[in-house]
Coordinates of C-alpha atoms and ligand atoms in Angstrom, one line a residue:
M28 CA 0.3 0.1 -0.2
T29 CA 1.2 3.6 -0.9
D30 CA 0.0 5.0 2.5
D31 CA 1.5 2.6 4.6
P32 CA 3.4 5.4 7.2
A33 CA 6.0 2.6 7.2
Y34 CA 7.7 4.1 3.7
K35 CA 8.1 7.3 6.0
A36 CA 9.5 5.5 8.7
L37 CA 12.0 4.0 6.3
E38 CA 13.2 7.8 5.3
N39 CA 14.2 8.6 9.2
L40 CA 16.1 5.0 9.4
G41 CA 18.3 5.7 6.3
A42 CA 16.7 2.8 4.2
A43 CA 14.6 2.4 1.3
P44 CA 12.2 -0.2 -0.2
L45 CA 14.4 -1.7 -3.3
W46 CA 11.4 -2.5 -5.4
R47 CA 10.5 1.1 -5.6
F48 CA 14.1 1.7 -7.2
Y49 CA 14.7 -1.5 -9.1
G50 CA 14.2 -0.4 -12.3
N51 CA 16.2 2.6 -12.4
L52 CA 19.1 1.4 -10.7
F53 CA 19.3 -2.1 -12.8
P54 CA 17.8 -1.1 -16.5
A55 CA 17.3 -3.5 -19.3
E56 CA 19.9 -1.1 -21.2
P57 CA 21.9 2.1 -20.7
K58 CA 19.8 5.4 -21.0
S59 CA 22.2 8.4 -20.9
R60 CA 21.0 11.5 -19.6
A61 CA 23.1 13.4 -21.9
V62 CA 21.6 14.3 -25.3
P63 CA 22.7 14.4 -29.0
Y64 CA 24.2 17.8 -29.7
R65 CA 26.2 20.0 -31.8
W66 CA 27.7 23.1 -30.7
S67 CA 28.2 25.9 -33.5
W68 CA 31.4 27.1 -34.4
Q69 CA 29.9 29.9 -36.2
N70 CA 28.0 31.0 -33.2
L71 CA 30.3 30.6 -30.3
R72 CA 33.5 32.0 -32.1
P73 CA 32.4 35.3 -31.8
Q74 CA 31.4 34.5 -28.4
L75 CA 35.0 33.5 -27.6
L76 CA 36.3 37.0 -29.4
H77 CA 34.0 38.9 -27.0
F78 CA 35.3 37.4 -23.8
S79 CA 38.8 37.9 -25.1
Q80 CA 38.2 41.4 -25.1
T81 CA 36.3 41.9 -21.7
L82 CA 38.0 39.0 -19.6
S83 CA 41.8 39.2 -18.7
L84 CA 43.7 36.3 -17.8
E85 CA 44.1 37.3 -14.3
E86 CA 40.5 37.4 -13.7
A87 CA 39.9 34.2 -14.8
E88 CA 42.6 31.2 -14.6
R89 CA 41.8 30.0 -18.0
R90 CA 39.3 31.7 -20.8
V91 CA 37.0 28.9 -21.7
L92 CA 33.7 28.4 -22.8
M93 CA 32.4 25.1 -21.8
L94 CA 30.2 23.2 -24.2
V95 CA 27.5 22.0 -21.7
N96 CA 25.0 19.2 -22.8
P97 CA 21.3 20.3 -22.4
G98 CA 20.9 17.2 -20.3
L99 CA 23.9 17.4 -18.4
T100 CA 24.0 21.0 -16.5
D101 CA 24.7 20.2 -12.9
P102 CA 27.5 19.4 -12.9
P103 CA 27.9 20.6 -16.5
A104 CA 29.5 18.3 -18.4
T105 CA 29.6 17.4 -22.4
V106 CA 28.9 13.7 -22.2
N107 CA 28.4 11.3 -19.2
T108 CA 32.2 11.1 -18.6
L109 CA 34.0 13.8 -20.5
Y110 CA 33.9 17.3 -21.2
A111 CA 34.9 19.7 -24.3
G112 CA 35.5 23.7 -24.0
L113 CA 36.8 26.5 -26.4
Q114 CA 39.6 28.3 -25.2
I115 CA 40.9 31.6 -26.2
I116 CA 44.2 33.2 -25.5
L117 CA 45.8 36.4 -27.1
P118 CA 49.3 37.2 -28.2
G119 CA 51.2 38.3 -25.0
E120 CA 49.0 36.6 -22.5
T121 CA 50.3 33.7 -20.4
A122 CA 48.0 31.2 -18.4
Q123 CA 48.7 30.2 -14.7
A124 CA 50.5 26.9 -14.1
H125 CA 48.7 24.4 -12.3
R126 CA 47.8 20.3 -12.3
H127 CA 45.0 18.4 -11.6
T128 CA 44.4 14.4 -11.3
S129 CA 42.0 14.8 -14.6
N130 CA 43.7 13.6 -18.0
A131 CA 43.5 16.6 -20.5
F132 CA 44.5 17.2 -23.9
R133 CA 44.2 20.3 -26.6
F134 CA 43.0 19.9 -30.1
I135 CA 44.4 23.3 -31.8
L136 CA 41.7 24.9 -34.1
E137 CA 42.9 28.3 -34.9
G138 CA 46.5 30.3 -34.4
S139 CA 49.8 29.8 -34.1
G140 CA 53.2 31.0 -31.8
A141 CA 51.5 29.7 -28.7
W142 CA 53.0 26.7 -26.8
T143 CA 52.0 24.5 -23.7
T144 CA 54.5 23.8 -21.0
V145 CA 54.2 20.3 -19.8
N146 CA 56.0 19.2 -16.9
G147 CA 58.7 21.2 -17.9
E148 CA 58.6 20.6 -21.8
R149 CA 57.5 23.4 -24.2
V150 CA 54.9 21.9 -26.3
F151 CA 54.0 24.2 -29.9
M152 CA 50.6 24.5 -31.2
A153 CA 49.3 24.4 -34.7
P154 CA 46.1 23.9 -36.2
G155 CA 45.0 19.9 -36.2
D156 CA 47.7 19.2 -33.6
L157 CA 46.6 17.4 -30.4
L158 CA 48.7 17.8 -27.3
L159 CA 48.4 15.5 -24.3
T160 CA 48.4 17.0 -21.0
P161 CA 48.1 13.9 -18.7
G162 CA 46.5 13.7 -14.9
W163 CA 49.1 15.6 -12.4
H164 CA 51.4 16.7 -15.2
W165 CA 52.0 20.6 -14.6
H166 CA 50.8 22.7 -17.4
D167 CA 50.8 26.3 -18.7
H168 CA 50.0 28.0 -21.4
T169 CA 52.3 30.9 -23.2
H170 CA 51.0 33.0 -26.3
E171 CA 53.4 34.8 -28.5
G172 CA 52.1 35.1 -31.9
T173 CA 50.2 37.7 -33.7
D174 CA 46.4 36.3 -33.6
P175 CA 43.9 35.0 -31.1
M176 CA 44.9 31.4 -30.7
I177 CA 41.8 29.1 -30.2
W178 CA 41.7 25.4 -29.3
L179 CA 39.2 22.8 -28.1
D180 CA 40.0 21.6 -24.3
A181 CA 39.1 18.2 -23.2
L182 CA 39.2 16.6 -19.9
D183 CA 37.4 13.6 -18.2
Y184 CA 36.6 15.5 -15.0
P185 CA 33.2 14.2 -14.8
L186 CA 34.4 10.6 -14.6
I187 CA 37.3 11.9 -12.0
N188 CA 34.8 13.6 -9.9
A189 CA 32.3 10.7 -9.7
L190 CA 35.0 8.4 -9.0
E191 CA 35.8 11.3 -6.2
A192 CA 39.4 11.2 -7.2
G193 CA 39.8 14.9 -8.2
F194 CA 42.9 16.9 -6.8
Y195 CA 43.9 20.2 -7.7
E196 CA 46.9 22.4 -7.2
K197 CA 48.1 25.5 -8.1
Y198 CA 52.0 26.4 -9.4
P199 CA 53.9 28.6 -7.0
Q200 CA 54.7 30.8 -9.5
R201 CA 52.5 32.0 -12.5
L202 CA 54.8 29.7 -15.0
Q203 CA 56.8 26.6 -14.7
P204 CA 60.7 26.9 -15.7
V205 CA 61.4 24.7 -18.6
T206 CA 63.3 21.8 -17.8
R207 CA 63.4 19.6 -21.1
P208 CA 64.2 20.1 -24.8
D209 CA 61.4 21.6 -26.7
D210 CA 59.1 18.9 -28.3
A211 CA 61.0 16.4 -26.6
G212 CA 57.7 13.7 -26.5
S213 CA 56.9 14.2 -30.0
R214 CA 60.9 14.7 -31.5
Q215 CA 61.5 10.9 -29.8
F216 CA 58.3 8.9 -30.1
L217 CA 56.1 10.2 -33.2
H218 CA 57.7 7.9 -35.6
G219 CA 55.8 5.1 -36.2
R220 CA 57.2 2.0 -34.7
L221 CA 60.8 3.2 -34.0
T222 CA 60.8 3.6 -30.4
P223 CA 63.8 4.8 -28.0
T224 CA 65.4 2.0 -26.2
W225 CA 66.8 3.8 -23.2
L226 CA 63.9 5.2 -21.9
A227 CA 60.6 3.6 -20.0
P228 CA 57.1 4.5 -19.5
E229 CA 57.1 7.2 -16.7
G230 CA 53.0 6.6 -16.4
P231 CA 49.9 5.1 -18.2
N232 CA 50.0 8.0 -20.5
S233 CA 51.7 8.0 -24.0
P234 CA 54.8 9.7 -24.1
I235 CA 54.2 11.8 -27.3
T236 CA 53.3 15.4 -26.0
R237 CA 52.2 16.6 -29.6
Y238 CA 50.9 14.3 -32.4
T239 CA 51.3 16.9 -34.9
W240 CA 48.7 17.6 -38.0
A241 CA 51.5 17.1 -40.4
E242 CA 51.9 13.3 -39.4
T243 CA 48.1 12.7 -38.9
Q244 CA 47.8 14.1 -42.4
R245 CA 50.2 12.1 -43.6
A246 CA 49.0 8.9 -42.3
L247 CA 45.4 9.7 -43.9
D248 CA 47.6 10.4 -47.2
A249 CA 49.3 7.0 -47.0
I250 CA 46.2 5.1 -46.9
A251 CA 44.6 7.0 -49.6
D252 CA 42.3 4.1 -51.2
S253 CA 44.1 1.3 -50.4
A254 CA 41.7 0.2 -47.7
E255 CA 38.0 0.5 -47.5
G256 CA 38.0 1.3 -43.6
S257 CA 35.1 0.8 -41.5
A258 CA 31.4 0.5 -42.4
V259 CA 30.2 2.7 -39.6
D260 CA 33.4 5.4 -39.5
G261 CA 35.3 4.7 -42.7
I262 CA 39.0 5.5 -42.6
V263 CA 39.4 5.8 -38.8
L264 CA 42.8 5.8 -37.0
E265 CA 43.6 5.6 -33.5
Y266 CA 46.1 7.8 -31.5
T267 CA 48.6 5.4 -30.0
N268 CA 50.8 5.1 -26.9
P269 CA 53.9 3.5 -28.3
W270 CA 55.0 1.7 -25.1
T271 CA 51.3 -0.3 -25.4
G272 CA 49.9 0.0 -29.1
G273 CA 46.6 1.0 -26.8
P274 CA 44.9 4.4 -26.1
V275 CA 46.8 7.6 -25.5
M276 CA 45.5 8.2 -21.7
P277 CA 43.8 5.7 -19.5
T278 CA 40.6 7.5 -19.4
I279 CA 40.7 8.8 -23.0
G280 CA 41.0 7.4 -26.6
C281 CA 41.1 9.8 -29.5
R282 CA 40.6 9.3 -33.1
V283 CA 40.7 11.0 -36.4
Q284 CA 38.7 9.8 -39.5
R285 CA 38.1 10.4 -43.0
L286 CA 34.8 9.7 -44.6
R287 CA 35.1 9.7 -48.4
P288 CA 32.6 12.0 -50.6
G289 CA 29.2 10.6 -50.4
F290 CA 29.9 8.3 -47.3
D291 CA 26.8 6.9 -46.0
G292 CA 27.5 5.2 -43.2
A293 CA 26.0 2.0 -41.3
G294 CA 24.5 2.4 -38.0
H295 CA 25.9 1.5 -34.7
Q296 CA 25.5 2.0 -30.8
Q297 CA 28.0 1.1 -28.4
T298 CA 28.4 2.0 -24.3
T299 CA 31.2 4.4 -25.0
S300 CA 30.3 8.3 -25.3
Q301 CA 31.9 10.4 -28.2
I302 CA 32.7 13.9 -28.7
F303 CA 33.6 15.0 -32.2
S304 CA 35.3 18.2 -33.8
V305 CA 35.0 18.7 -37.7
V306 CA 38.6 19.2 -38.9
R307 CA 37.0 19.8 -42.3
G308 CA 34.2 19.2 -45.2
A309 CA 30.7 18.9 -43.9
G310 CA 28.0 16.2 -42.9
A311 CA 25.4 15.1 -40.8
T312 CA 25.3 12.6 -37.6
I313 CA 21.6 10.9 -37.3
V314 CA 21.7 10.1 -33.3
D315 CA 18.6 8.3 -32.2
G316 CA 16.5 10.0 -34.7
V317 CA 18.1 13.5 -34.3
R318 CA 19.7 14.9 -37.1
L319 CA 23.2 16.8 -36.4
D320 CA 24.3 18.8 -39.1
W321 CA 28.4 19.8 -38.7
S322 CA 30.9 22.0 -40.9
Q323 CA 34.3 22.9 -40.0
H324 CA 35.4 23.2 -36.2
D325 CA 31.9 22.2 -34.9
T326 CA 31.8 20.3 -31.9
F327 CA 29.0 17.4 -31.5
A328 CA 28.1 15.2 -28.9
I329 CA 26.9 11.1 -29.3
P330 CA 25.9 9.7 -25.6
G331 CA 26.6 6.5 -24.6
W332 CA 24.2 3.7 -26.3
A333 CA 22.7 5.9 -28.6
S334 CA 22.2 4.8 -32.1
Y335 CA 23.9 6.8 -35.0
R336 CA 25.3 7.1 -38.4
H337 CA 27.6 9.7 -40.2
V338 CA 27.0 11.0 -43.6
N339 CA 29.1 13.1 -45.9
T340 CA 27.1 15.5 -47.8
S341 CA 29.6 16.3 -50.3
G342 CA 29.9 14.4 -53.2
S343 CA 33.2 15.9 -54.2
D344 CA 35.3 16.4 -50.8
D345 CA 36.3 14.7 -47.8
A346 CA 35.2 15.0 -44.3
V347 CA 37.4 14.6 -41.8
L348 CA 36.7 14.4 -37.9
F349 CA 38.5 14.3 -34.9
S350 CA 37.1 12.5 -31.9
Y351 CA 37.6 11.4 -28.3
N352 CA 35.7 8.8 -26.4
D353 CA 35.7 7.0 -22.7
E354 CA 36.2 3.0 -24.6
P355 CA 39.7 2.7 -22.2
V356 CA 37.4 2.7 -19.5
M357 CA 34.6 1.0 -20.7
R358 CA 37.0 -1.8 -22.0
S359 CA 39.4 -1.7 -18.7
L360 CA 36.1 -2.5 -16.3
G361 CA 34.7 -5.3 -19.0
L362 CA 31.7 -2.9 -19.8
Y363 CA 32.3 -2.3 -23.6
R364 CA 29.3 -3.7 -25.7
G365 CA 28.6 -2.4 -29.6
Q366 CA 26.3 -3.6 -31.9
S367 CA 24.7 -2.6 -35.1
A368 CA 21.7 -0.3 -34.8
D369 CA 19.2 2.0 -36.9
P370 CA 19.4 5.7 -35.8
G371 CA 16.2 6.5 -37.8
A372 CA 15.3 9.5 -39.4
Ligands
GTQ23 O1 44.1 24.9 -20.1 O2 44.7 23.8 -18.1 O3 39.0 24.0 -20.3 O4 42.6 23.3 -16.4 C1 39.5 23.1 -18.3 C2 40.5 23.2 -17.2 C3 41.2 24.0 -19.8 C4 43.4 24.1 -19.3 C5 39.9 23.8 -19.1 C6 41.9 23.4 -17.5 C7 42.2 23.8 -18.8

């Protein structure tokens, strides 16, 4: 009986009737609170430029617009486990050194002449470069170029905070000293299968601090039409940790994919959540019946277990997508599942 006063008594005893919660606690399949969503570069870029004029980096430690999923506003996140933000830094600015247990990376969208110093190593930025800032590594940003520098920030803080493993610390000075050769991680490791023998892993992350767009483009060009690729994702490449052959960081996997002109992908669903940044081209991704139209530098989110398929709407030009996901977490916990699925529409 619903009006049984014993229910009220339970609340004061720190107890609850499982039979009233069962379906939510043990769903037949996952239903993400995140929704399919696209963030418009064309609309957000002017906002970034606005705040670059009105907010100094003394007032804000980082000048970043968070890309907040309408289904995940408190705490704000982009998908269940991951975050995306757009960061802008102006010529002459520096951003305070700090570190946190969250793993992070930057994917460069626009500008040149800036670098991030990561544990004493300056890592330079150019459009399309992927720069890793693994958990608990000191990092600060400096821009000495001539135009605004804009990049996509990615962090796993939604997951780290859910695990209650979040720690943060400011460096005692604004910038950390440079103690390693510039771009050492990418100069030593970013050459296919030739790995320095005198070094050993320093942690669970890839030692490559910067995966340059030049190398990524070279890989995509070299494959050219030698392979069909995946029916779901086209020519899709994983950025790998040379020590393991696995993902670049313990919680985040990164990919780049090329959808040929007219590509019309097969539908799929998997337990992993994904966030995409459009490198070039234009197309659409249909997610659970919702059509997300995208073009250059847009960001879009596919929640876990949502059904989706990618389409390159151009008949003449490639579309190239960068993406990241929580697949390393799902796989290491034995929770990865994937299957064909029809997103409808
Ligand atoms: O640049 O270090 O978007 O610490 C969020 C947290 C960027 C950064 C973000 C951060 C940073």
